[in-house]
XYZ file of C-alpha atoms in Angstrom:
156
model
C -18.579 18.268 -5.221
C -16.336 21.023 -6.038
C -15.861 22.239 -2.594
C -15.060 18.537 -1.645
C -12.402 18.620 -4.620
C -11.197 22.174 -3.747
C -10.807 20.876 0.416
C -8.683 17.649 -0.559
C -6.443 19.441 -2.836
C -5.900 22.297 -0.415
C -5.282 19.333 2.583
C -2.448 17.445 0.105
C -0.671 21.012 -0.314
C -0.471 21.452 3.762
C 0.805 17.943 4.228
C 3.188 18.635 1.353
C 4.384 22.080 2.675
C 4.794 20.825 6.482
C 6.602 17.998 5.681
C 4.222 15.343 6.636
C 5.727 11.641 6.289
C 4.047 8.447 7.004
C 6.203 6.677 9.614
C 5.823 3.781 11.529
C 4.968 4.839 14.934
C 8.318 4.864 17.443
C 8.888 2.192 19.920
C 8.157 3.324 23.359
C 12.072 4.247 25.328
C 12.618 1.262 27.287
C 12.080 1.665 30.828
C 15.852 1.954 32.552
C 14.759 -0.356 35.167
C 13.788 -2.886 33.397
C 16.484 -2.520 30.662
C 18.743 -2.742 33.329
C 17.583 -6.245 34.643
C 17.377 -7.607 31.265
C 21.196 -6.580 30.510
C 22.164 -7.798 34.290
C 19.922 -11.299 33.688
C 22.201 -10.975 29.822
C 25.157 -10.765 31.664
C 24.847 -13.377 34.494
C 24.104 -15.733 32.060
C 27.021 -14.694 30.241
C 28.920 -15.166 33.388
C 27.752 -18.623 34.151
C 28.673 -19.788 30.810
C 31.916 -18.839 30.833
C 32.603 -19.706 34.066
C 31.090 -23.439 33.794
C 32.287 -23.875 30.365
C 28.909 -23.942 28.507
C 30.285 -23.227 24.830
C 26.742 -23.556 23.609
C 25.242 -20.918 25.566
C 28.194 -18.520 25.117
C 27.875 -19.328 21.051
C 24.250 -18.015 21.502
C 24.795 -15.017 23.029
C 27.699 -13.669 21.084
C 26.850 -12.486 17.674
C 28.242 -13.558 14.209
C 29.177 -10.068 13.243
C 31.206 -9.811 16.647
C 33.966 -7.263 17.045
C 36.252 -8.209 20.496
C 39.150 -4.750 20.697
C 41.482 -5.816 23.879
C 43.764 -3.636 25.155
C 46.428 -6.325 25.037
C 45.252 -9.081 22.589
C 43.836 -6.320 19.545
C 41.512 -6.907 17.711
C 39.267 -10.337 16.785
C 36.522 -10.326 14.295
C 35.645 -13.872 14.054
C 32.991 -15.293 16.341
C 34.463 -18.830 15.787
C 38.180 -17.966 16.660
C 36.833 -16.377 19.838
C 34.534 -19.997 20.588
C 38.276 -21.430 20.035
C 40.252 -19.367 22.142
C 37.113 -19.667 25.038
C 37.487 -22.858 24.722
C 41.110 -23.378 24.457
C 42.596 -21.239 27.243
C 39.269 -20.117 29.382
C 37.257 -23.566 30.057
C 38.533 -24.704 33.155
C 40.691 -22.615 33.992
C 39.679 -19.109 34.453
C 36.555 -17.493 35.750
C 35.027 -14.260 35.865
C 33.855 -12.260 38.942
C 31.751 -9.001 38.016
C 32.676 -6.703 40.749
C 29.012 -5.914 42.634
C 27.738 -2.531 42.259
C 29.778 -1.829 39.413
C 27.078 -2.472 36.285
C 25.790 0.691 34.078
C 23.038 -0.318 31.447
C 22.375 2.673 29.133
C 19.477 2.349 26.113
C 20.653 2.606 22.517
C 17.717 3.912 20.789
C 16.981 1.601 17.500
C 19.713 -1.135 18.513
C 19.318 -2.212 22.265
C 21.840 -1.106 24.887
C 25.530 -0.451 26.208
C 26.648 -2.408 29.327
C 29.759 -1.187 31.593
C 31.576 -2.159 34.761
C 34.252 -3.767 36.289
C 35.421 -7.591 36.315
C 38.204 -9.736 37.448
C 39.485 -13.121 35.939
C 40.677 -15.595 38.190
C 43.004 -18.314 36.752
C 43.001 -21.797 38.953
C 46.174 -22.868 36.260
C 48.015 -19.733 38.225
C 46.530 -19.569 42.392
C 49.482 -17.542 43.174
C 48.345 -14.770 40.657
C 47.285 -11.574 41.422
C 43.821 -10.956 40.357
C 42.469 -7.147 39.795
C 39.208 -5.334 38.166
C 39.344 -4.018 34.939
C 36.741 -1.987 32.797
C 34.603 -3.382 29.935
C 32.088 -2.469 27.638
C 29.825 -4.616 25.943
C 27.599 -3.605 23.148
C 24.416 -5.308 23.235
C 21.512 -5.270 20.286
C 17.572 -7.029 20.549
C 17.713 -9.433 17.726
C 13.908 -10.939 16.839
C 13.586 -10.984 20.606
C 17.076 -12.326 21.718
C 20.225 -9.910 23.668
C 23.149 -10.659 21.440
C 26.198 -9.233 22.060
C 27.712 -7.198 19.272
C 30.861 -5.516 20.640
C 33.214 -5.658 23.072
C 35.945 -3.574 24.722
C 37.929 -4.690 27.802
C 40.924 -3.386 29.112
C 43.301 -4.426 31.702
């Protein structure tokens, strides 16, 4: 008995000494693959939406704590001023073309992942206007099983 009491204490000094914690084990690093498809799949459905005017779907994807920062517009905050302006001056009028080949998908570890490419808007309201790509970022995080998107940088 005492060289069972003498091992236990001697096995809760090591584990004190070496720093031993007790941690939930790590989620696995998402394949890039299929990260990649998931963000892609994300992002088509993103484009659809937009482009048909599907203000439910686009409310589901972007997240209440949204942060938009555009290079020309600043700064928006609110998810329900964005589902305003989409609808105001977007549906019907412009769509989005992601420019093929252009997507990066890159795991965040803990929060999901970071999308980047190119797109181009095309507004029907103005057929004589010049359309061009320009870069964005989008910010995406796994939310109880669901891609929301969290931030958002573009830049024309």
């Amino acid at each position: 008995m005492k060289d069972l009491s003498i091992l236990l204490s001697l096995t809760l000094i090591v584990f004190a000494f070496t720093g031993f914690r007790m941690r939930p084990a790590a989620a696995p690093h998402p394949d890039p693959k299929a990260l990649y498809d998931s963000i892609a799949m994300m992002d088509a459905m993103w484009e659809d939406a937009y482009n048909n005017c599907k203000l439910d779907v686009m409310e589901d994807i972007i997240s209440d704590d949204l942060e938009f920062y555009h290079d020309q517009g600043g700064l928006l905050t609110s998810k329900k001023k964005l589902n305003e302006a989409l609808k105001a001056n977007i549906c019907g009028k412009v769509t989005r073309e992601l420019k093929k080949g252009s997507l990066e998908v890159y795991a965040i570890k803990g929060y999901g992942a970071v999308e980047m490419g190119l797109h181009a808007f095309h507004n029907s309201k103005e057929p004589t206007s010049q359309s061009h790509y320009s870069k964005f970022v989008h910010l995406w995080k796994r939310d109880n099983g669901k891609w929301k998107i969290t931030r958002v940088i573009s830049l024309h």
